[in-house]
CSV table of C-alpha atoms in Angstrom, one decimal:
chain,number,residue,atom,x,y,z
A,1,UNK,CA,134.0,44.8,103.0
A,2,UNK,CA,130.4,45.8,102.4
A,3,UNK,CA,129.7,47.5,99.1
A,4,UNK,CA,126.6,49.8,99.0
A,5,UNK,CA,126.0,48.9,95.3
A,6,UNK,CA,125.7,45.2,96.2
A,7,UNK,CA,122.3,45.8,97.7
A,8,UNK,CA,119.3,44.6,95.7
A,9,UNK,CA,118.0,47.1,93.2
A,10,UNK,CA,114.6,47.5,94.8
A,11,UNK,CA,116.3,48.4,98.1
A,12,UNK,CA,118.5,50.9,96.4
A,13,UNK,CA,115.4,52.5,94.8
A,14,UNK,CA,113.7,52.8,98.2
A,15,UNK,CA,116.8,54.4,99.7
A,16,UNK,CA,116.9,56.9,96.8
A,17,UNK,CA,113.2,57.6,97.5
A,18,UNK,CA,113.7,58.4,101.2
A,19,UNK,CA,116.9,60.4,101.2
A,20,UNK,CA,115.1,63.5,99.9
A,21,UNK,CA,115.7,65.6,96.7
A,22,UNK,CA,118.9,67.3,97.9
A,23,UNK,CA,120.4,64.0,99.0
A,24,UNK,CA,119.4,62.3,95.7
A,25,UNK,CA,120.9,65.1,93.5
A,26,UNK,CA,124.2,64.7,95.4
A,27,UNK,CA,124.1,60.9,95.3
A,28,UNK,CA,123.6,61.0,91.5
A,29,UNK,CA,127.0,62.6,91.1
A,30,UNK,CA,128.9,59.8,92.8
A,31,UNK,CA,128.9,57.1,90.1
A,32,UNK,CA,127.1,56.0,86.9
A,33,UNK,CA,125.1,53.3,88.6
A,34,UNK,CA,123.6,55.6,91.2
A,35,UNK,CA,123.1,58.3,88.6
A,36,UNK,CA,121.0,55.8,86.6
A,37,UNK,CA,119.0,54.8,89.7
A,38,UNK,CA,118.4,58.5,90.6
A,39,UNK,CA,116.9,59.1,87.2
A,40,UNK,CA,114.2,56.5,87.4
A,41,UNK,CA,110.5,57.4,87.2
A,42,UNK,CA,109.7,55.5,90.5
A,43,UNK,CA,112.1,57.5,92.6
A,44,UNK,CA,111.0,61.0,91.6
A,45,UNK,CA,107.3,60.1,91.7
A,46,UNK,CA,107.4,58.4,95.1
A,47,UNK,CA,109.7,60.9,96.8
A,48,UNK,CA,108.3,63.1,99.6
A,49,UNK,CA,109.0,66.7,98.6
A,50,UNK,CA,108.1,69.2,101.3
A,51,UNK,CA,108.3,72.4,99.2
A,52,UNK,CA,106.0,73.6,96.3
A,53,UNK,CA,107.0,72.7,92.8
A,54,UNK,CA,106.2,74.8,89.7
A,55,UNK,CA,104.2,72.1,87.9
A,56,UNK,CA,101.1,72.5,85.7
A,57,UNK,CA,97.9,72.8,87.8
A,58,UNK,CA,95.6,69.8,87.8
A,59,UNK,CA,98.5,67.7,86.5
A,60,UNK,CA,98.9,64.2,88.0
A,61,UNK,CA,102.4,64.1,89.5
A,62,UNK,CA,102.5,60.4,89.3
A,63,UNK,CA,102.1,60.6,85.5
A,64,UNK,CA,104.8,63.2,84.9
A,65,UNK,CA,108.2,62.1,83.5
A,66,UNK,CA,111.0,61.9,86.0
A,67,UNK,CA,113.0,64.5,84.1
A,68,UNK,CA,110.2,67.1,84.4
A,69,UNK,CA,109.9,66.6,88.2
A,70,UNK,CA,113.7,66.7,88.6
A,71,UNK,CA,113.9,70.0,86.7
A,72,UNK,CA,111.1,71.4,88.8
A,73,UNK,CA,112.9,70.3,92.0
A,74,UNK,CA,116.2,72.0,90.9
A,75,UNK,CA,114.3,75.2,90.1
A,76,UNK,CA,112.6,75.1,93.4
A,77,UNK,CA,115.8,74.6,95.4
A,78,UNK,CA,117.4,77.6,93.6
A,79,UNK,CA,114.3,79.7,94.3
A,80,UNK,CA,114.4,78.6,98.0
A,81,UNK,CA,118.0,79.7,98.3
A,82,UNK,CA,117.3,83.0,96.6
A,83,UNK,CA,114.2,83.6,98.7
A,84,UNK,CA,115.8,83.0,102.1
A,85,UNK,CA,118.8,85.3,101.5
A,86,UNK,CA,118.8,89.0,102.4
A,87,UNK,CA,120.4,89.8,99.1
A,88,UNK,CA,117.8,88.2,96.8
A,89,UNK,CA,118.1,89.0,93.2
A,90,UNK,CA,115.4,89.5,90.6
A,91,UNK,CA,115.6,86.7,88.0
A,92,UNK,CA,113.1,88.3,85.6
A,93,UNK,CA,111.0,91.5,85.4
A,94,UNK,CA,108.2,92.3,82.9
A,95,UNK,CA,105.2,94.4,82.8
A,96,UNK,CA,101.9,95.1,81.1
A,97,UNK,CA,99.4,97.9,80.9
A,98,UNK,CA,95.8,97.4,82.1
A,99,UNK,CA,92.9,99.7,81.1
A,100,UNK,CA,92.4,100.8,84.7
A,101,UNK,CA,93.7,100.2,88.2
A,102,UNK,CA,93.5,96.5,89.2
A,103,UNK,CA,91.6,95.9,92.4
A,104,UNK,CA,92.1,92.1,92.6
A,105,UNK,CA,94.4,89.5,91.0
A,106,UNK,CA,94.7,85.8,91.2
A,107,UNK,CA,97.3,83.6,89.5
A,108,UNK,CA,96.6,80.1,88.3
A,109,UNK,CA,100.0,78.5,88.4
A,110,UNK,CA,102.8,80.4,86.6
A,111,UNK,CA,100.9,80.4,83.2
A,112,UNK,CA,97.7,82.4,83.8
A,113,UNK,CA,96.6,85.5,85.7
A,114,UNK,CA,93.1,86.8,86.2
A,115,UNK,CA,92.6,90.5,87.0
A,116,UNK,CA,89.6,92.6,88.1
A,117,UNK,CA,90.0,96.3,87.0
A,118,UNK,CA,87.7,99.1,87.8
A,119,UNK,CA,86.7,102.4,86.1
A,120,UNK,CA,84.1,104.9,87.2
A,121,UNK,CA,81.5,103.4,84.9
A,122,UNK,CA,82.3,99.7,84.7
A,123,UNK,CA,84.5,96.8,85.7
A,124,UNK,CA,86.5,94.3,83.7
A,125,UNK,CA,87.5,90.7,84.3
A,126,UNK,CA,90.6,89.8,82.2
A,127,UNK,CA,92.6,86.6,81.7
A,128,UNK,CA,96.3,87.0,80.9
A,129,UNK,CA,98.8,84.5,79.5
A,130,UNK,CA,102.0,85.3,81.6
A,131,UNK,CA,103.9,82.2,80.9
A,132,UNK,CA,106.1,83.5,78.1
A,133,UNK,CA,108.6,86.4,77.7
A,134,UNK,CA,105.7,88.9,77.6
A,135,UNK,CA,102.2,89.2,78.9
A,136,UNK,CA,99.1,89.1,76.7
A,137,UNK,CA,95.4,89.4,77.5
A,138,UNK,CA,93.6,86.4,75.9
A,139,UNK,CA,90.1,87.0,77.1
A,140,UNK,CA,88.0,89.6,79.0
A,141,UNK,CA,84.4,90.4,79.9
A,142,UNK,CA,83.0,93.8,81.0
A,143,UNK,CA,80.4,94.1,83.7
A,144,UNK,CA,78.6,97.0,85.3
A,145,UNK,CA,80.0,96.4,88.9
A,146,UNK,CA,82.0,93.3,89.7
A,147,UNK,CA,82.8,93.2,93.4
A,148,UNK,CA,85.0,90.1,93.8
A,149,UNK,CA,85.9,86.9,91.9
A,150,UNK,CA,87.5,83.5,92.3
A,151,UNK,CA,89.0,81.3,89.6
A,152,UNK,CA,90.3,77.8,89.2
A,153,UNK,CA,91.1,75.3,86.5
A,154,UNK,CA,88.3,72.7,86.0
A,155,UNK,CA,90.7,70.7,83.8
A,156,UNK,CA,94.1,71.6,82.3
A,157,UNK,CA,92.3,73.3,79.4
A,158,UNK,CA,89.2,74.8,81.0
A,159,UNK,CA,89.0,77.7,83.5
A,160,UNK,CA,86.1,78.6,85.7
A,161,UNK,CA,85.7,82.2,87.1
A,162,UNK,CA,83.0,83.0,89.6
A,163,UNK,CA,82.1,86.7,89.9
A,164,UNK,CA,80.0,88.6,92.4
A,165,UNK,CA,78.2,91.3,90.4
A,166,UNK,CA,76.1,94.1,91.9
A,167,UNK,CA,74.1,95.1,88.8
A,168,UNK,CA,71.6,97.5,90.3
A,169,UNK,CA,70.6,98.9,93.7
A,170,UNK,CA,68.2,96.0,94.5
A,171,UNK,CA,69.8,92.9,93.0
A,172,UNK,CA,73.0,90.9,92.9
A,173,UNK,CA,74.2,88.1,90.6
A,174,UNK,CA,76.7,85.3,91.2
A,175,UNK,CA,77.8,84.7,87.6
A,176,UNK,CA,80.1,81.8,86.7
A,177,UNK,CA,82.1,82.1,83.4
A,178,UNK,CA,84.1,79.5,81.6
A,179,UNK,CA,87.0,79.7,79.2
A,180,UNK,CA,88.8,77.1,77.1
A,181,UNK,CA,92.6,77.6,77.3
A,182,UNK,CA,95.4,77.1,74.9
A,183,UNK,CA,98.9,77.5,76.2
A,184,UNK,CA,101.5,79.6,74.4
A,185,UNK,CA,99.2,82.4,73.1
A,186,UNK,CA,101.8,85.0,73.7
A,187,UNK,CA,104.3,83.2,71.6
A,188,UNK,CA,102.0,83.7,68.5
A,189,UNK,CA,101.0,87.2,69.3
A,190,UNK,CA,98.0,88.6,71.2
A,191,UNK,CA,94.7,86.9,70.7
A,192,UNK,CA,91.3,87.3,72.2
A,193,UNK,CA,88.8,84.8,73.6
A,194,UNK,CA,85.3,84.7,75.0
A,195,UNK,CA,84.4,84.2,78.6
A,196,UNK,CA,81.1,82.3,78.3
A,197,UNK,CA,78.4,82.6,81.0
A,198,UNK,CA,77.7,79.0,82.2
A,199,UNK,CA,75.7,79.6,85.4
A,200,UNK,CA,74.0,82.6,87.0
A,201,UNK,CA,72.2,83.1,90.3
A,202,UNK,CA,70.0,86.1,90.8
A,203,UNK,CA,69.4,87.3,94.3
A,204,UNK,CA,67.5,90.3,95.6
A,205,UNK,CA,69.5,92.3,98.2
A,206,UNK,CA,66.5,91.9,100.5
A,207,UNK,CA,67.7,88.3,100.9
A,208,UNK,CA,71.2,89.3,101.9
A,209,UNK,CA,74.4,90.2,100.1
A,210,UNK,CA,77.2,88.1,98.6
A,211,UNK,CA,80.5,89.0,100.3
A,212,UNK,CA,82.9,86.1,99.5
A,213,UNK,CA,83.3,83.5,96.8
A,214,UNK,CA,85.7,80.7,96.1
A,215,UNK,CA,86.1,78.2,93.2
A,216,UNK,CA,87.6,74.7,93.3
A,217,UNK,CA,87.5,72.8,90.0
A,218,UNK,CA,83.8,72.8,88.9
A,219,UNK,CA,82.5,73.7,92.4
A,220,UNK,CA,81.8,77.3,93.4
A,221,UNK,CA,80.8,78.5,96.9
A,222,UNK,CA,79.6,82.0,97.9
A,223,UNK,CA,78.9,83.4,101.3
A,224,UNK,CA,75.8,85.4,102.0
A,225,UNK,CA,75.2,87.8,104.9
A,226,UNK,CA,71.6,88.3,105.8
A,227,UNK,CA,70.5,91.2,108.1
A,228,UNK,CA,67.2,91.3,110.0
A,229,UNK,CA,67.5,95.0,110.8
A,230,UNK,CA,69.8,98.0,110.0
A,231,UNK,CA,71.8,97.5,113.2
A,232,UNK,CA,71.5,93.7,113.7
A,233,UNK,CA,74.4,91.4,113.3
A,234,UNK,CA,74.3,89.2,110.1
A,235,UNK,CA,73.3,85.6,109.8
A,236,UNK,CA,75.3,83.6,107.3
A,237,UNK,CA,74.4,81.2,104.5
A,238,UNK,CA,76.6,79.5,101.9
A,239,UNK,CA,75.5,78.9,98.3
A,240,UNK,CA,77.2,75.9,96.6
A,241,UNK,CA,77.1,75.4,92.8
A,242,UNK,CA,78.2,72.4,90.8
A,243,UNK,CA,78.9,74.0,87.4
A,244,UNK,CA,79.2,70.6,85.7
A,245,UNK,CA,75.6,69.6,86.6
A,246,UNK,CA,74.1,73.0,87.2
A,247,UNK,CA,72.9,72.0,90.7
A,248,UNK,CA,72.9,74.4,93.6
A,249,UNK,CA,72.3,74.3,97.3
A,250,UNK,CA,72.1,76.7,100.3
A,251,UNK,CA,73.1,75.7,103.8
A,252,UNK,CA,73.5,77.4,107.2
A,253,UNK,CA,77.1,77.0,108.6
A,254,UNK,CA,75.7,77.5,112.1
A,255,UNK,CA,77.7,80.5,113.2
A,256,UNK,CA,76.2,82.4,116.1
A,257,UNK,CA,75.2,86.0,115.8
A,258,UNK,CA,78.1,88.4,116.3
A,259,UNK,CA,80.6,86.3,114.3
A,260,UNK,CA,82.3,88.6,111.7
A,261,UNK,CA,84.9,88.6,108.9
A,262,UNK,CA,83.7,85.2,107.7
A,263,UNK,CA,85.7,83.7,104.9
A,264,UNK,CA,85.4,80.4,103.0
A,265,UNK,CA,87.7,78.0,101.3
A,266,UNK,CA,86.9,75.0,99.1
A,267,UNK,CA,89.1,71.9,99.0
A,268,UNK,CA,88.6,68.3,97.7
A,269,UNK,CA,85.1,67.3,98.8
A,270,UNK,CA,85.2,69.8,101.7
A,271,UNK,CA,84.5,73.4,102.5
A,272,UNK,CA,86.1,75.3,105.4
A,273,UNK,CA,84.7,78.4,106.9
A,274,UNK,CA,86.7,80.8,109.0
A,275,UNK,CA,85.2,83.6,111.2
A,276,UNK,CA,86.2,85.9,114.1
A,277,UNK,CA,84.2,86.1,117.3
A,278,UNK,CA,84.7,88.8,120.0
A,279,UNK,CA,87.7,90.2,118.0
A,280,UNK,CA,90.1,87.7,119.5
A,281,UNK,CA,88.7,84.2,118.8
A,282,UNK,CA,89.2,82.4,115.5
A,283,UNK,CA,86.4,80.0,114.5
A,284,UNK,CA,87.1,77.3,111.9
A,285,UNK,CA,84.5,74.8,110.7
A,286,UNK,CA,84.9,72.1,108.1
A,287,UNK,CA,82.0,70.6,106.2
A,288,UNK,CA,81.9,67.6,103.9
A,289,UNK,CA,80.5,68.2,100.4
A,290,UNK,CA,79.7,64.5,99.6
A,291,UNK,CA,76.4,64.9,101.4
A,292,UNK,CA,75.4,67.7,99.1
A,293,UNK,CA,76.0,65.7,96.0
A,294,UNK,CA,73.6,63.0,97.2
A,295,UNK,CA,70.7,65.3,97.8
A,296,UNK,CA,67.6,64.5,95.8
A,297,UNK,CA,66.1,68.0,95.9
A,298,UNK,CA,68.3,70.1,93.5
A,299,UNK,CA,67.9,72.9,91.0
A,300,UNK,CA,68.8,72.2,87.4
A,301,UNK,CA,69.1,74.6,84.5
A,302,UNK,CA,67.4,73.8,81.2
A,303,UNK,CA,69.5,72.2,78.5
A,304,UNK,CA,72.7,73.1,80.3
A,305,UNK,CA,72.4,76.7,79.5
A,306,UNK,CA,72.8,79.6,81.9
A,307,UNK,CA,69.4,80.6,83.2
A,308,UNK,CA,68.8,83.0,86.0
A,309,UNK,CA,67.8,81.0,89.1
A,310,UNK,CA,66.6,82.1,92.6
A,311,UNK,CA,68.5,80.7,95.6
A,312,UNK,CA,66.4,79.0,98.2
A,313,UNK,CA,67.1,77.8,101.7
A,314,UNK,CA,68.5,74.4,102.7
A,315,UNK,CA,66.2,71.6,101.2
A,316,UNK,CA,63.8,70.0,103.7
A,317,UNK,CA,64.8,66.8,105.4
A,318,UNK,CA,68.5,67.6,105.7
A,319,UNK,CA,70.0,67.9,109.2
A,320,UNK,CA,72.7,70.5,108.8
A,321,UNK,CA,74.6,69.4,112.0
A,322,UNK,CA,75.4,66.1,110.4
A,323,UNK,CA,77.4,67.9,107.7
A,324,UNK,CA,80.1,69.1,110.2
A,325,UNK,CA,83.3,67.2,110.1
A,326,UNK,CA,85.5,69.4,112.3
A,327,UNK,CA,84.6,72.3,114.5
A,328,UNK,CA,87.4,74.2,116.3
A,329,UNK,CA,85.8,77.2,117.8
A,330,UNK,CA,88.1,78.4,120.6
A,331,UNK,CA,91.5,79.4,119.1
A,332,UNK,CA,92.1,82.5,121.1
A,333,UNK,CA,94.8,85.1,120.5
A,334,UNK,CA,96.1,87.8,122.9
A,335,UNK,CA,95.2,90.8,120.6
A,336,UNK,CA,92.8,91.7,117.9
A,337,UNK,CA,93.8,90.2,114.5
A,338,UNK,CA,93.2,90.0,110.8
A,339,UNK,CA,92.8,86.7,108.9
A,340,UNK,CA,94.4,86.0,105.6
A,341,UNK,CA,93.7,83.1,103.3
A,342,UNK,CA,95.3,82.2,99.9
A,343,UNK,CA,93.1,83.3,97.0
A,344,UNK,CA,94.2,80.3,95.0
A,345,UNK,CA,92.4,77.0,95.1
A,346,UNK,CA,93.5,74.7,98.0
A,347,UNK,CA,96.1,72.0,97.3
A,348,UNK,CA,94.0,68.8,97.3
A,349,UNK,CA,97.0,66.7,98.4
A,350,UNK,CA,98.4,68.8,101.2
A,351,UNK,CA,95.8,67.8,103.8
A,352,UNK,CA,95.5,71.3,105.4
A,353,UNK,CA,94.3,74.8,104.9
A,354,UNK,CA,97.0,77.6,105.6
A,355,UNK,CA,95.7,80.6,107.5
A,356,UNK,CA,97.8,83.6,108.5
A,357,UNK,CA,96.7,85.6,111.6
A,358,UNK,CA,98.2,89.0,111.7
A,359,UNK,CA,97.8,91.7,114.4
A,360,UNK,CA,95.2,94.3,113.3
A,361,UNK,CA,96.4,96.9,115.7
A,362,UNK,CA,99.8,98.7,115.5
A,363,UNK,CA,101.8,97.5,118.6
A,364,UNK,CA,104.4,100.1,119.8
A,365,UNK,CA,106.8,97.3,120.8
A,366,UNK,CA,106.0,94.8,118.1
A,367,UNK,CA,103.5,91.9,118.1
A,368,UNK,CA,103.1,88.3,117.2
A,369,UNK,CA,101.6,86.8,114.0
A,370,UNK,CA,100.8,83.1,113.4
A,371,UNK,CA,100.7,80.6,110.6
A,372,UNK,CA,98.0,78.1,111.2
A,373,UNK,CA,97.8,74.9,109.1
A,374,UNK,CA,94.3,73.6,109.8
A,375,UNK,CA,94.2,69.8,109.2
A,376,UNK,CA,91.5,68.5,107.0
A,377,UNK,CA,89.7,65.4,108.1
A,378,UNK,CA,89.9,62.2,106.1
A,379,UNK,CA,87.3,61.8,103.4
A,380,UNK,CA,86.2,58.5,105.0
A,381,UNK,CA,85.6,60.2,108.4
A,382,UNK,CA,82.1,59.8,109.8
A,383,UNK,CA,80.2,61.3,112.7
A,384,UNK,CA,80.8,58.3,115.1
A,385,UNK,CA,84.4,59.3,115.4
A,386,UNK,CA,83.7,63.0,115.8
A,387,UNK,CA,84.4,63.3,119.6
A,388,UNK,CA,87.6,61.3,119.4
A,389,UNK,CA,88.8,63.3,116.4
A,390,UNK,CA,88.2,66.6,118.1
A,391,UNK,CA,90.2,65.5,121.1
A,392,UNK,CA,93.2,64.0,119.4
A,393,UNK,CA,94.0,66.3,116.4
A,394,UNK,CA,96.4,69.2,117.1
A,395,UNK,CA,96.5,72.3,114.9
A,396,UNK,CA,100.0,73.1,113.8
A,397,UNK,CA,100.8,76.7,114.5
A,398,UNK,CA,104.0,78.7,114.0
A,399,UNK,CA,104.4,82.2,115.4
A,400,UNK,CA,106.7,85.0,114.3
A,401,UNK,CA,107.4,88.5,115.4
A,402,UNK,CA,106.2,91.7,113.7
A,403,UNK,CA,108.2,94.9,113.8
A,404,UNK,CA,107.3,97.7,116.2
A,405,UNK,CA,104.9,100.4,114.9
A,406,UNK,CA,104.1,98.5,111.7
A,407,UNK,CA,101.1,96.9,110.0
A,408,UNK,CA,100.6,94.6,107.0
A,409,UNK,CA,98.8,96.7,104.3
A,410,UNK,CA,98.4,93.9,101.7
A,411,UNK,CA,99.4,90.3,102.6
A,412,UNK,CA,99.5,87.3,100.2
A,413,UNK,CA,99.7,83.7,101.4
A,414,UNK,CA,101.1,81.0,99.1
A,415,UNK,CA,98.8,78.2,97.9
A,416,UNK,CA,100.4,75.6,100.2
A,417,UNK,CA,101.3,78.1,103.0
A,418,UNK,CA,105.0,77.6,102.4
A,419,UNK,CA,105.7,81.2,101.7
A,420,UNK,CA,104.1,84.6,102.3
A,421,UNK,CA,104.8,88.1,101.2
A,422,UNK,CA,103.3,91.5,102.3
A,423,UNK,CA,103.7,95.2,102.2
A,424,UNK,CA,104.7,96.5,105.6
A,425,UNK,CA,103.8,100.0,106.6
A,426,UNK,CA,105.8,101.8,109.3
A,427,UNK,CA,103.5,104.3,111.1
A,428,UNK,CA,106.3,106.3,112.7
A,429,UNK,CA,107.7,107.5,109.4
A,430,UNK,CA,105.0,106.3,106.9
A,431,UNK,CA,107.5,104.1,104.9
A,432,UNK,CA,106.4,101.1,102.9
A,433,UNK,CA,108.5,97.9,102.3
A,434,UNK,CA,108.0,94.5,100.8
A,435,UNK,CA,108.5,91.7,103.4
A,436,UNK,CA,108.7,87.9,103.0
A,437,UNK,CA,109.0,84.8,105.1
A,438,UNK,CA,109.0,81.0,104.8
A,439,UNK,CA,107.0,78.4,106.8
A,440,UNK,CA,108.9,75.2,106.0
A,441,UNK,CA,108.4,73.2,109.2
A,442,UNK,CA,106.8,73.6,112.6
A,443,UNK,CA,110.1,73.4,114.5
A,444,UNK,CA,112.0,75.9,112.3
A,445,UNK,CA,112.4,79.5,113.4
A,446,UNK,CA,110.3,81.8,111.1
A,447,UNK,CA,112.6,84.5,109.7
A,448,UNK,CA,110.9,87.7,108.4
A,449,UNK,CA,113.2,89.7,106.1
A,450,UNK,CA,112.8,92.3,103.3
A,451,UNK,CA,111.8,90.9,100.0
A,452,UNK,CA,114.7,92.7,98.2
A,453,UNK,CA,117.8,94.6,99.2
A,454,UNK,CA,117.0,98.1,100.3
A,455,UNK,CA,118.2,100.1,97.3
A,456,UNK,CA,117.0,97.7,94.5
A,457,UNK,CA,115.8,99.9,91.7
A,458,UNK,CA,112.1,99.4,90.9
A,459,UNK,CA,109.9,101.4,88.4
A,460,UNK,CA,107.3,102.0,91.1
A,461,UNK,CA,107.0,103.0,94.8
A,462,UNK,CA,105.7,100.5,97.3
A,463,UNK,CA,103.1,102.9,98.6
A,464,UNK,CA,101.6,103.1,95.1
A,465,UNK,CA,100.5,99.4,95.0
A,466,UNK,CA,96.8,98.8,94.5
A,467,UNK,CA,96.9,95.0,94.8
A,468,UNK,CA,99.2,92.1,95.0
A,469,UNK,CA,99.1,88.4,94.0
A,470,UNK,CA,101.7,85.7,94.6
A,471,UNK,CA,102.5,82.3,93.1
A,472,UNK,CA,104.8,80.7,95.7
A,473,UNK,CA,105.9,77.7,93.5
A,474,UNK,CA,107.5,80.0,90.9
A,475,UNK,CA,108.5,82.8,93.3
A,476,UNK,CA,106.4,85.2,91.2
A,477,UNK,CA,104.9,88.4,92.6
A,478,UNK,CA,102.3,90.4,90.7
A,479,UNK,CA,102.1,94.1,91.5
A,480,UNK,CA,99.5,96.5,90.3
A,481,UNK,CA,99.8,100.2,90.9
A,482,UNK,CA,97.2,103.0,90.8
A,483,UNK,CA,98.2,104.1,87.3
A,484,UNK,CA,96.9,100.7,85.8
A,485,UNK,CA,100.4,99.3,85.2
A,486,UNK,CA,101.0,95.7,86.1
A,487,UNK,CA,104.5,94.4,87.0
A,488,UNK,CA,105.6,90.8,87.3
A,489,UNK,CA,108.6,90.1,89.4
A,490,UNK,CA,110.3,86.7,89.4
A,491,UNK,CA,112.8,85.7,92.1
C-alpha cells in the first residue's frame, strides 16, 4: 500500500508549496512529519498566495522567517472571512484628534498614516504612528496652501512625501520632504520629528498647473496641465524627479486635446497614465522609466541640497514615442464614469495596476461598475514586440452591479485591488452607507455588501465623513469627519 510519507522530501516540499495556504494549514494538523515540513522556510517563501498580507512595506518576503509569513497568512484568512460576511465585526476601534478637518489621507502599511489637514489660513502635512494601541503624531510641516500629496517608503526607515503647494497667485511648488522613521514611537509616548525638504521645483502658473502627484520609492511624478487659452482644452506634461540623485525630466505623454481627468501611477521602472476621452472611453498608457535614467541631459542640485529649480521641456534628441510600452486607448463603457486608483504605491510584484470604473451618473434602475487590472509589460520588453504585445494581451476586467438611485461619494481601492470600500449615497432618501467588495479572481462573482451590520453603533454619521483611506492588507479603514476627528476601524 502506498504511503504518502514515503515520497522523497523534496517532492513533499513541492507538494506543500502548491496546495495553497489553507491546504497547508490543514495538512500540518495531520501528523508530526507533515507539521515539520509545513513549517519550513522554503514552503512559506515559495508558496503562491493570492491575497494581500500585512507585512512590512519594502520588506523582502523571501528573507522573512516562515513563522512571520504563516502568522500573516492566518491573520489574512481571518480577515477575509470577516470581510466577506454580512455580519462583520469590528476587531479594534481607536481615534485621534487633528487640528482641523482632514482633506486627504494615505496609509503606508498598517504602521504609518499621512494626513493633509486644512484651516482657513494654512495647511498641515502630518505623519502618524498608528501601529500601536493609540495614535501619535510623530512629525508635521505647515505650509500656506498644500493641494495634494503622495507618500511612499524609500527604504524601511525613510519616508518620502511629495506635496503640490500653491504658495501665491502666480507660482506653484512641487516640494518633496523626507523623514527618517523609528517604529514604536507611540509605545514610548508622543514625539516629534522634522520633515526635511529634499527637493523643490518652482513653476509659474503661466506654464500650467500641477494637478496630480505620485511617489514610488525615491521617484516622484507630477502631472501638469497647460492651457493655451481660457476656454481651450489642456495639454499635459509629466515631471519626473529622482530624489536620490536630484535629477528631473519633463515629457509629453501624447494625449490628444480633449482628454480629461488624467491620473498617473508609478510602479517599478514604469509609469502608467489614465485619462478619459469623450466621457465614455478610458485611455491607459504605460511608459518605461529606464530610458529616463539613461538621459545625459539632466538637472542636478548643488551639494545634494534642496534648491529651487525651473522645469523645462523634454530634453532635445529624445523621441518620446519610443518610451511607450503599452497603449490601450479604446476601452469603451456604455455610460459616463469616474476613475478610481489606489493612493498607495503600486505593488511592484503584482504585475498590474488596479483601476475601478464607477458610473458617474445616478441610474434609476442601477448600473454597472468595473474592476480593471491593467497588466504591466515585462521590464525586458522592447519596441520590436510592440505590435504583437498589443494584439495578444487581454485586460482582466470584472463587473459588478450598483444599486438603483445611488452613487459612490468617496471610494478607496486597495493597494493590490483585492478589496475596495466606499460611501454609497442614496439619492431617493439621502441616506449614506459604507459598502465593501472583494475582487479575488476573474471568474468569481463580485458581491457588494454593507461594510457593517445596519445598526452597528459608531461615534459618527456616514454623511459627516470628510475623507477616507484604506489599508486592505490589515482591513483597516481610516475615517476623518468635518470636526477634525480621525477614527481608525479594524475589521
